[in-house]
């Protein structure tokens, strides 16, 4: 008789762990995820947001299992037992390389968590279990990194993957907000397999699932606007990024040690030797306050990406700005987070008459309302903020002009000791 266990989950009720999941779930690498919060510092705003990457991993595994069962019952695809196990394990382990405190450290310039998955999958007890299952790391990593090919790879990394279905639903539930409500049952029932424009089979959506898909896109927009990019969450995230960057620059921590740490373990290390004082401030929720908070809709539509993708330049800018407004280095944080693919879609749509079209780019707007206004929704979710520790006057016009300045010009001003705030 096949052995399995059932885990009680507040979101999905019962999660059945089949033998392949049971073989890996109690390894140290997977258990570490119990101590890595899903939403980083969001618990400082939403007290219930203490759920972990471990819970999310189980949820993604559960949804992958449901999708596979649904597709098989509909006769759309019949993967063999080896392929089923590989897809479910990839869903379970997709966050295995995740840093403490969500995505903050990727913003701080450390490698993306997908790139760190290999160290967990290729060594220790987890690697041993995967080898015994006949699913070694080299068979899982392409799925986790979104590099695999095959009709069902979109379950793990795609426009409508189990990661999104679980984290949007779980985050909203645990934060106690109504924004992430998604008709997951309808979406799962509407999934099928169809041909892409290049002829390759891939995960697709029946036309009957369009309303549920639109609810997912709107939930994503609302969660970014109200939870992930909440001003206090972003203040704490900015402080934490600077704290860890300073610790690494001062050789008090190594990037490898940070990548393997848990939330509380990392904070303990940081508080033991913290010349910035930021670790204790975060622990006591003494957050930097807003000196400036502007909607992105007040800025031109196209803005240079350096505030969100060049952490080295951003830190130099922050310290120069601090000096110009009368603060000390490390007492001012410029925050303009970006997620340009927030409402992006790329999957086939199977119409009621059997015809197949593509949900992506301009074509998505022919079937859904949200993609037609995606650019404006994205801009309305973004905020340009300056946080300060202490008191300072920060001129809005000068900051807007600065973030609209190309990367090369900003770097030149820094090198030549020219003022960044010219107004």
CSV table of C-alpha atoms in Angstrom, one decimal:
chain,number,residue,atom,x,y,z
A,1,UNK,CA,0.0,0.0,0.0
A,2,UNK,CA,1.4,3.5,-0.9
A,3,UNK,CA,2.4,5.5,2.1
A,4,UNK,CA,1.3,9.1,2.3
A,5,UNK,CA,0.7,11.7,5.0
A,6,UNK,CA,-1.9,14.5,5.2
A,7,UNK,CA,-0.9,17.9,6.5
A,8,UNK,CA,-3.6,20.3,7.7
A,9,UNK,CA,-3.2,23.7,6.0
A,10,UNK,CA,-5.3,26.9,6.8
A,11,UNK,CA,-5.6,27.7,3.1
A,12,UNK,CA,-6.1,24.4,1.3
A,13,UNK,CA,-7.4,22.4,4.3
A,14,UNK,CA,-5.8,19.0,3.6
A,15,UNK,CA,-2.4,18.6,1.7
A,16,UNK,CA,-1.5,15.1,0.8
A,17,UNK,CA,2.2,14.4,0.8
A,18,UNK,CA,3.0,11.5,-1.5
A,19,UNK,CA,6.1,9.3,-1.1
A,20,UNK,CA,8.4,11.5,-3.1
A,21,UNK,CA,7.5,14.5,-0.9
A,22,UNK,CA,7.9,12.5,2.3
A,23,UNK,CA,11.3,11.5,1.2
A,24,UNK,CA,12.6,15.0,1.1
A,25,UNK,CA,10.5,17.2,3.3
A,26,UNK,CA,12.3,16.3,6.6
A,27,UNK,CA,15.8,17.1,5.2
A,28,UNK,CA,17.6,20.1,6.8
A,29,UNK,CA,17.5,22.1,3.5
A,30,UNK,CA,13.7,21.9,3.3
A,31,UNK,CA,13.1,22.3,7.0
A,32,UNK,CA,15.2,25.5,6.9
A,33,UNK,CA,12.3,27.1,5.0
A,34,UNK,CA,10.1,26.9,8.1
A,35,UNK,CA,12.3,29.7,9.5
A,36,UNK,CA,12.2,31.9,6.4
A,37,UNK,CA,9.2,34.2,6.4
A,38,UNK,CA,7.3,34.4,3.1
A,39,UNK,CA,6.8,38.1,3.3
A,40,UNK,CA,9.9,39.4,4.9
A,41,UNK,CA,9.2,42.5,7.1
A,42,UNK,CA,5.4,42.7,6.2
A,43,UNK,CA,4.7,41.3,9.6
A,44,UNK,CA,5.6,44.7,11.0
A,45,UNK,CA,2.5,46.0,9.3
A,46,UNK,CA,0.3,42.9,9.1
A,47,UNK,CA,0.8,40.9,12.3
A,48,UNK,CA,-0.5,37.7,10.7
A,49,UNK,CA,2.1,37.7,7.9
A,50,UNK,CA,4.5,35.4,9.7
A,51,UNK,CA,3.8,32.4,7.4
A,52,UNK,CA,6.9,30.7,6.0
A,53,UNK,CA,8.4,29.6,2.7
A,54,UNK,CA,7.8,26.0,4.0
A,55,UNK,CA,4.0,26.5,4.1
A,56,UNK,CA,4.1,28.1,0.7
A,57,UNK,CA,6.2,25.2,-0.7
A,58,UNK,CA,3.7,22.7,0.6
A,59,UNK,CA,0.9,24.7,-1.0
A,60,UNK,CA,2.7,24.8,-4.4
A,61,UNK,CA,3.2,21.1,-4.2
A,62,UNK,CA,-0.5,20.6,-3.4
A,63,UNK,CA,-1.6,22.7,-6.3
A,64,UNK,CA,0.8,21.0,-8.7
A,65,UNK,CA,-0.7,17.6,-7.7
A,66,UNK,CA,-4.2,19.0,-8.2
A,67,UNK,CA,-3.4,20.4,-11.7
A,68,UNK,CA,-1.8,17.1,-12.8
A,69,UNK,CA,-4.9,15.2,-11.6
A,70,UNK,CA,-7.2,17.6,-13.4
A,71,UNK,CA,-5.3,17.4,-16.7
A,72,UNK,CA,-5.2,13.6,-16.5
A,73,UNK,CA,-8.9,13.4,-15.7
A,74,UNK,CA,-9.7,15.6,-18.7
A,75,UNK,CA,-7.6,13.4,-20.9
A,76,UNK,CA,-5.4,16.5,-21.9
A,77,UNK,CA,-2.1,14.9,-21.0
A,78,UNK,CA,-0.9,11.7,-19.3
A,79,UNK,CA,2.6,12.1,-17.8
A,80,UNK,CA,4.2,9.0,-16.6
A,81,UNK,CA,4.9,8.5,-12.9
A,82,UNK,CA,8.5,9.8,-13.2
A,83,UNK,CA,7.4,13.0,-14.9
A,84,UNK,CA,4.6,13.5,-12.3
A,85,UNK,CA,7.1,13.1,-9.5
A,86,UNK,CA,9.6,15.5,-11.1
A,87,UNK,CA,7.0,18.2,-11.6
A,88,UNK,CA,5.6,17.9,-8.0
A,89,UNK,CA,9.1,17.9,-6.6
A,90,UNK,CA,10.1,21.0,-8.6
A,91,UNK,CA,7.0,22.8,-7.2
A,92,UNK,CA,7.9,21.7,-3.6
A,93,UNK,CA,11.5,22.8,-4.0
A,94,UNK,CA,11.1,25.9,-6.2
A,95,UNK,CA,12.1,28.2,-3.3
A,96,UNK,CA,14.8,26.0,-1.8
A,97,UNK,CA,17.5,28.6,-2.4
A,98,UNK,CA,15.5,31.5,-0.9
A,99,UNK,CA,17.2,34.1,1.2
A,100,UNK,CA,15.9,35.2,4.6
A,101,UNK,CA,13.3,38.0,4.5
A,102,UNK,CA,11.8,37.4,1.1
A,103,UNK,CA,13.3,39.2,-1.9
A,104,UNK,CA,15.0,42.1,-0.1
A,105,UNK,CA,18.5,40.7,-0.5
A,106,UNK,CA,18.0,40.1,-4.2
A,107,UNK,CA,17.2,43.8,-4.4
A,108,UNK,CA,20.4,44.5,-2.4
A,109,UNK,CA,22.5,42.9,-5.2
A,110,UNK,CA,22.9,39.3,-4.1
A,111,UNK,CA,22.2,36.6,-6.8
A,112,UNK,CA,18.7,35.5,-7.4
A,113,UNK,CA,17.4,32.7,-5.2
A,114,UNK,CA,16.9,30.4,-8.3
A,115,UNK,CA,20.6,30.6,-8.9
A,116,UNK,CA,21.3,29.4,-5.3
A,117,UNK,CA,19.0,26.3,-5.6
A,118,UNK,CA,21.9,24.1,-6.8
A,119,UNK,CA,23.9,24.3,-3.6
A,120,UNK,CA,20.9,22.8,-1.7
A,121,UNK,CA,19.9,20.3,-4.3
A,122,UNK,CA,23.4,18.9,-4.9
A,123,UNK,CA,24.7,18.3,-1.4
A,124,UNK,CA,23.7,16.9,1.9
A,125,UNK,CA,20.6,14.8,2.8
A,126,UNK,CA,18.4,16.4,0.2
A,127,UNK,CA,20.7,15.5,-2.6
A,128,UNK,CA,20.9,11.9,-1.3
A,129,UNK,CA,17.1,11.6,-1.2
A,130,UNK,CA,16.7,13.0,-4.7
A,131,UNK,CA,19.2,10.6,-6.1
A,132,UNK,CA,17.4,7.7,-4.4
A,133,UNK,CA,14.1,8.9,-6.0
A,134,UNK,CA,15.8,9.0,-9.5
A,135,UNK,CA,15.2,12.8,-9.7
A,136,UNK,CA,18.7,14.3,-9.2
A,137,UNK,CA,19.3,18.1,-9.2
A,138,UNK,CA,20.1,18.3,-12.9
A,139,UNK,CA,16.5,17.2,-13.7
A,140,UNK,CA,14.9,19.7,-11.3
A,141,UNK,CA,17.0,22.8,-11.8
A,142,UNK,CA,15.9,23.7,-15.3
A,143,UNK,CA,12.2,23.5,-14.1
A,144,UNK,CA,13.0,25.8,-11.1
A,145,UNK,CA,14.9,28.3,-13.2
A,146,UNK,CA,12.3,28.4,-15.9
A,147,UNK,CA,14.7,26.9,-18.5
A,148,UNK,CA,13.0,23.5,-19.1
A,149,UNK,CA,11.0,22.5,-22.1
A,150,UNK,CA,8.0,20.4,-22.2
A,151,UNK,CA,4.2,20.7,-22.1
A,152,UNK,CA,3.9,21.1,-18.4
A,153,UNK,CA,6.9,23.2,-17.4
A,154,UNK,CA,4.5,26.2,-17.0
A,155,UNK,CA,3.2,24.6,-13.8
A,156,UNK,CA,6.4,25.5,-12.0
A,157,UNK,CA,7.5,28.7,-13.8
A,158,UNK,CA,5.0,30.4,-16.1
A,159,UNK,CA,2.3,33.0,-16.4
A,160,UNK,CA,-0.1,30.8,-14.5
A,161,UNK,CA,2.1,28.7,-12.3
A,162,UNK,CA,1.3,27.1,-8.9
A,163,UNK,CA,3.8,29.5,-7.2
A,164,UNK,CA,1.6,32.5,-8.0
A,165,UNK,CA,-1.7,30.7,-7.2
A,166,UNK,CA,-0.4,29.8,-3.8
A,167,UNK,CA,1.5,32.9,-2.8
A,168,UNK,CA,-1.2,35.4,-3.8
A,169,UNK,CA,-3.9,33.4,-2.0
A,170,UNK,CA,-1.8,32.6,1.0
A,171,UNK,CA,-0.4,36.1,1.5
A,172,UNK,CA,-3.8,37.7,1.4
A,173,UNK,CA,-5.3,35.1,3.8
A,174,UNK,CA,-2.5,35.5,6.3
A,175,UNK,CA,-2.4,39.3,6.1
A,176,UNK,CA,-6.2,39.4,6.6
A,177,UNK,CA,-6.8,41.5,3.5
A,178,UNK,CA,-9.5,40.9,0.8
A,179,UNK,CA,-7.3,41.8,-2.1
A,180,UNK,CA,-5.9,38.4,-3.1
A,181,UNK,CA,-9.1,36.5,-3.6
A,182,UNK,CA,-8.7,34.3,-6.6
A,183,UNK,CA,-11.1,31.7,-8.0
A,184,UNK,CA,-8.4,28.9,-7.9
A,185,UNK,CA,-10.9,26.1,-8.5
A,186,UNK,CA,-12.1,27.7,-11.7
A,187,UNK,CA,-8.6,28.4,-12.9
A,188,UNK,CA,-7.5,24.8,-12.3
A,189,UNK,CA,-10.6,23.4,-14.1
A,190,UNK,CA,-9.8,25.7,-17.1
A,191,UNK,CA,-6.2,24.6,-17.5
A,192,UNK,CA,-5.4,22.4,-20.6
A,193,UNK,CA,-2.6,21.8,-23.0
A,194,UNK,CA,-2.3,23.5,-26.4
A,195,UNK,CA,0.2,24.4,-29.1
A,196,UNK,CA,2.3,27.6,-28.9
A,197,UNK,CA,2.9,29.6,-32.1
A,198,UNK,CA,6.1,27.6,-32.6
A,199,UNK,CA,4.1,24.4,-32.5
A,200,UNK,CA,5.3,23.2,-29.1
A,201,UNK,CA,2.7,21.9,-26.6
A,202,UNK,CA,2.4,23.9,-23.5
A,203,UNK,CA,0.1,24.7,-20.6
A,204,UNK,CA,-2.9,26.7,-21.8
A,205,UNK,CA,-6.2,28.1,-20.6
A,206,UNK,CA,-9.7,27.4,-21.7
A,207,UNK,CA,-11.8,30.5,-22.5
A,208,UNK,CA,-14.1,29.7,-19.6
A,209,UNK,CA,-11.3,30.6,-17.2
A,210,UNK,CA,-10.8,34.1,-18.5
A,211,UNK,CA,-12.7,35.8,-15.6
A,212,UNK,CA,-10.8,33.8,-13.1
A,213,UNK,CA,-7.5,34.8,-14.8
A,214,UNK,CA,-8.5,38.4,-14.6
A,215,UNK,CA,-9.2,38.0,-10.9
A,216,UNK,CA,-5.7,36.7,-10.5
A,217,UNK,CA,-4.1,39.7,-12.3
A,218,UNK,CA,-6.2,42.2,-10.3
A,219,UNK,CA,-5.3,40.4,-7.1
A,220,UNK,CA,-1.6,40.7,-8.0
A,221,UNK,CA,-2.0,44.4,-8.7
A,222,UNK,CA,-3.8,45.0,-5.4
A,223,UNK,CA,-1.3,43.0,-3.3
A,224,UNK,CA,1.6,44.9,-4.7
A,225,UNK,CA,-0.1,48.2,-4.1
A,226,UNK,CA,-1.5,47.5,-0.7
A,227,UNK,CA,0.8,44.9,0.9
A,228,UNK,CA,4.1,44.2,-0.8
A,229,UNK,CA,4.8,47.9,-1.5
A,230,UNK,CA,3.1,49.3,1.6
A,231,UNK,CA,5.2,52.3,2.8
A,232,UNK,CA,6.2,50.8,6.2
A,233,UNK,CA,7.1,47.4,4.5
A,234,UNK,CA,9.3,49.3,2.1
A,235,UNK,CA,10.9,51.4,4.8
A,236,UNK,CA,11.9,48.3,6.7
A,237,UNK,CA,13.1,46.6,3.5
A,238,UNK,CA,15.3,49.6,2.7
A,239,UNK,CA,16.8,49.6,6.2
A,240,UNK,CA,17.4,45.8,6.0
A,241,UNK,CA,19.1,46.0,2.6
A,242,UNK,CA,21.5,48.7,3.9
A,243,UNK,CA,22.1,46.7,7.1
A,244,UNK,CA,23.1,43.6,5.3
A,245,UNK,CA,25.1,45.4,2.6
A,246,UNK,CA,27.1,47.1,5.3
A,247,UNK,CA,27.7,43.9,7.2
A,248,UNK,CA,29.0,42.2,4.0
A,249,UNK,CA,31.1,45.2,3.0
A,250,UNK,CA,32.6,45.2,6.5
A,251,UNK,CA,33.3,41.5,6.3
A,252,UNK,CA,31.2,40.8,9.4
A,253,UNK,CA,29.1,38.5,7.2
A,254,UNK,CA,29.8,36.6,4.0
A,255,UNK,CA,27.2,36.3,1.2
A,256,UNK,CA,27.3,32.5,1.5
A,257,UNK,CA,26.5,32.7,5.2
A,258,UNK,CA,23.6,35.1,4.5
A,259,UNK,CA,22.2,32.8,1.8
A,260,UNK,CA,22.1,29.8,4.2
A,261,UNK,CA,20.7,31.7,7.2
A,262,UNK,CA,17.2,31.8,8.6
A,263,UNK,CA,15.4,35.0,9.5
A,264,UNK,CA,16.1,34.9,13.2
A,265,UNK,CA,19.5,33.5,12.8
A,266,UNK,CA,20.5,36.4,10.5
A,267,UNK,CA,19.1,39.0,12.7
A,268,UNK,CA,20.9,37.5,15.7
A,269,UNK,CA,24.2,37.7,13.8
A,270,UNK,CA,23.5,41.3,12.7
A,271,UNK,CA,22.6,42.5,16.2
A,272,UNK,CA,25.8,41.0,17.6
A,273,UNK,CA,27.9,43.5,15.7
A,274,UNK,CA,26.0,46.4,14.2
A,275,UNK,CA,27.7,49.7,13.9
A,276,UNK,CA,24.7,51.1,11.9
A,277,UNK,CA,22.1,50.6,14.7
A,278,UNK,CA,19.7,49.4,12.0
A,279,UNK,CA,19.3,45.9,13.4
A,280,UNK,CA,18.0,47.0,16.7
A,281,UNK,CA,15.9,49.6,15.1
A,282,UNK,CA,14.2,47.0,13.0
A,283,UNK,CA,13.8,44.6,15.9
A,284,UNK,CA,12.1,47.4,17.9
A,285,UNK,CA,10.1,48.7,14.8
A,286,UNK,CA,11.7,52.1,14.8
A,287,UNK,CA,11.3,52.6,11.1
A,288,UNK,CA,12.6,55.4,8.9
A,289,UNK,CA,9.8,57.9,8.2
A,290,UNK,CA,8.6,59.2,4.8
A,291,UNK,CA,10.1,62.5,3.9
A,292,UNK,CA,8.7,62.2,0.4
A,293,UNK,CA,5.9,59.9,-1.1
A,294,UNK,CA,4.9,60.4,-4.7
A,295,UNK,CA,2.8,58.2,-7.0
A,296,UNK,CA,4.6,57.1,-10.1
A,297,UNK,CA,1.7,58.6,-12.0
A,298,UNK,CA,3.1,62.0,-11.2
A,299,UNK,CA,6.3,61.1,-13.1
A,300,UNK,CA,6.8,60.6,-16.8
A,301,UNK,CA,5.8,57.1,-18.0
A,302,UNK,CA,9.3,56.0,-18.8
A,303,UNK,CA,11.8,56.3,-15.9
A,304,UNK,CA,15.4,55.1,-15.8
A,305,UNK,CA,15.8,51.7,-14.1
A,306,UNK,CA,18.8,52.4,-11.9
A,307,UNK,CA,16.9,53.1,-8.6
A,308,UNK,CA,15.6,49.5,-8.6
A,309,UNK,CA,18.3,47.5,-10.5
A,310,UNK,CA,21.7,49.1,-9.4
A,311,UNK,CA,22.0,48.8,-5.6
A,312,UNK,CA,25.6,50.0,-5.6
A,313,UNK,CA,24.8,53.2,-7.4
A,314,UNK,CA,21.7,53.6,-5.2
A,315,UNK,CA,23.6,53.4,-2.0
A,316,UNK,CA,26.1,56.1,-3.2
A,317,UNK,CA,23.2,58.3,-4.2
A,318,UNK,CA,21.5,57.8,-0.8
A,319,UNK,CA,24.5,58.8,1.1
A,320,UNK,CA,25.2,61.8,-1.1
A,321,UNK,CA,21.5,62.9,-0.7
A,322,UNK,CA,21.8,62.4,3.0
A,323,UNK,CA,24.7,64.8,3.1
A,324,UNK,CA,22.9,67.4,1.0
A,325,UNK,CA,19.9,67.5,3.3
A,326,UNK,CA,21.9,67.5,6.5
A,327,UNK,CA,21.8,63.8,7.5
A,328,UNK,CA,24.5,61.3,8.1
A,329,UNK,CA,25.3,58.5,5.7
A,330,UNK,CA,22.9,55.6,6.2
A,331,UNK,CA,20.1,57.9,7.4
A,332,UNK,CA,18.3,58.4,4.1
A,333,UNK,CA,16.8,55.7,1.8
A,334,UNK,CA,15.5,56.2,-1.8
A,335,UNK,CA,12.9,53.7,-2.7
A,336,UNK,CA,11.3,53.2,-6.1
A,337,UNK,CA,10.6,49.5,-6.5
A,338,UNK,CA,9.9,48.0,-9.9
A,339,UNK,CA,8.1,45.0,-11.3
A,340,UNK,CA,7.5,45.8,-15.0
A,341,UNK,CA,6.1,42.3,-15.7
A,342,UNK,CA,3.6,42.5,-12.9
A,343,UNK,CA,0.6,42.0,-15.2
A,344,UNK,CA,2.4,40.2,-18.1
A,345,UNK,CA,0.9,37.1,-19.7
A,346,UNK,CA,2.3,34.6,-22.1
A,347,UNK,CA,0.2,31.4,-22.6
A,348,UNK,CA,-2.2,30.0,-25.2
A,349,UNK,CA,-5.9,30.6,-25.0
A,350,UNK,CA,-8.2,27.8,-26.2
A,351,UNK,CA,-11.5,29.3,-27.4
A,352,UNK,CA,-14.9,27.6,-27.1
A,353,UNK,CA,-14.8,26.6,-30.8
A,354,UNK,CA,-11.4,25.0,-30.3
A,355,UNK,CA,-9.3,27.7,-32.0
A,356,UNK,CA,-6.1,28.7,-30.2
A,357,UNK,CA,-4.8,32.2,-29.8
A,358,UNK,CA,-2.0,33.7,-27.7
A,359,UNK,CA,-2.6,35.5,-24.4
A,360,UNK,CA,0.4,37.8,-24.5
A,361,UNK,CA,1.4,41.3,-25.4
A,362,UNK,CA,-1.2,43.3,-27.4
A,363,UNK,CA,-3.2,40.1,-28.1
A,364,UNK,CA,-4.1,39.7,-24.4
A,365,UNK,CA,-6.1,42.9,-24.5
A,366,UNK,CA,-8.5,41.4,-27.1
A,367,UNK,CA,-9.7,39.0,-24.4
A,368,UNK,CA,-9.1,40.7,-21.1
A,369,UNK,CA,-9.7,44.2,-19.8
A,370,UNK,CA,-6.8,44.5,-17.4
A,371,UNK,CA,-4.0,44.1,-20.0
A,372,UNK,CA,-5.3,47.1,-21.9
A,373,UNK,CA,-4.6,49.3,-18.9
A,374,UNK,CA,-1.7,47.3,-17.5
A,375,UNK,CA,0.8,50.1,-17.9
A,376,UNK,CA,-1.3,52.5,-15.9
A,377,UNK,CA,-2.2,50.0,-13.2
A,378,UNK,CA,1.5,49.3,-12.8
A,379,UNK,CA,2.3,53.0,-12.5
A,380,UNK,CA,-0.6,53.5,-10.0
A,381,UNK,CA,0.9,50.7,-7.8
A,382,UNK,CA,4.4,52.2,-7.7
A,383,UNK,CA,5.5,55.0,-5.3
A,384,UNK,CA,8.6,57.0,-5.3
A,385,UNK,CA,9.6,57.4,-1.6
A,386,UNK,CA,12.4,58.9,0.4
A,387,UNK,CA,12.7,57.6,4.0
A,388,UNK,CA,14.8,59.3,6.6
A,389,UNK,CA,16.0,58.6,10.1
A,390,UNK,CA,15.7,61.9,11.8
A,391,UNK,CA,14.3,65.1,10.4
A,392,UNK,CA,15.0,66.5,6.9
A,393,UNK,CA,13.4,68.5,4.2
A,394,UNK,CA,13.6,66.6,0.8
A,395,UNK,CA,12.6,68.7,-2.2
A,396,UNK,CA,10.1,66.7,-4.4
A,397,UNK,CA,11.1,68.4,-7.6
A,398,UNK,CA,14.8,67.7,-7.0
A,399,UNK,CA,14.2,64.0,-6.3
A,400,UNK,CA,11.9,63.6,-9.4
A,401,UNK,CA,14.6,65.2,-11.6
A,402,UNK,CA,17.2,62.9,-10.1
A,403,UNK,CA,15.3,59.6,-10.7
A,404,UNK,CA,14.7,60.8,-14.2
A,405,UNK,CA,18.4,61.3,-14.8
A,406,UNK,CA,20.1,58.6,-16.8
A,407,UNK,CA,22.4,56.2,-14.9
A,408,UNK,CA,25.6,57.5,-16.5
A,409,UNK,CA,24.8,61.1,-15.7
A,410,UNK,CA,24.1,60.3,-12.0
A,411,UNK,CA,27.4,58.4,-11.7
A,412,UNK,CA,29.2,61.3,-13.3
A,413,UNK,CA,27.8,63.7,-10.8
A,414,UNK,CA,28.9,61.5,-8.0
A,415,UNK,CA,32.4,61.2,-9.3
A,416,UNK,CA,32.7,64.9,-10.0
A,417,UNK,CA,31.3,65.8,-6.6
A,418,UNK,CA,28.5,67.8,-8.2
A,419,UNK,CA,25.2,68.3,-6.4
A,420,UNK,CA,22.5,65.7,-7.0
A,421,UNK,CA,19.7,68.0,-5.8
A,422,UNK,CA,19.7,70.9,-8.2
A,423,UNK,CA,16.3,72.3,-7.3
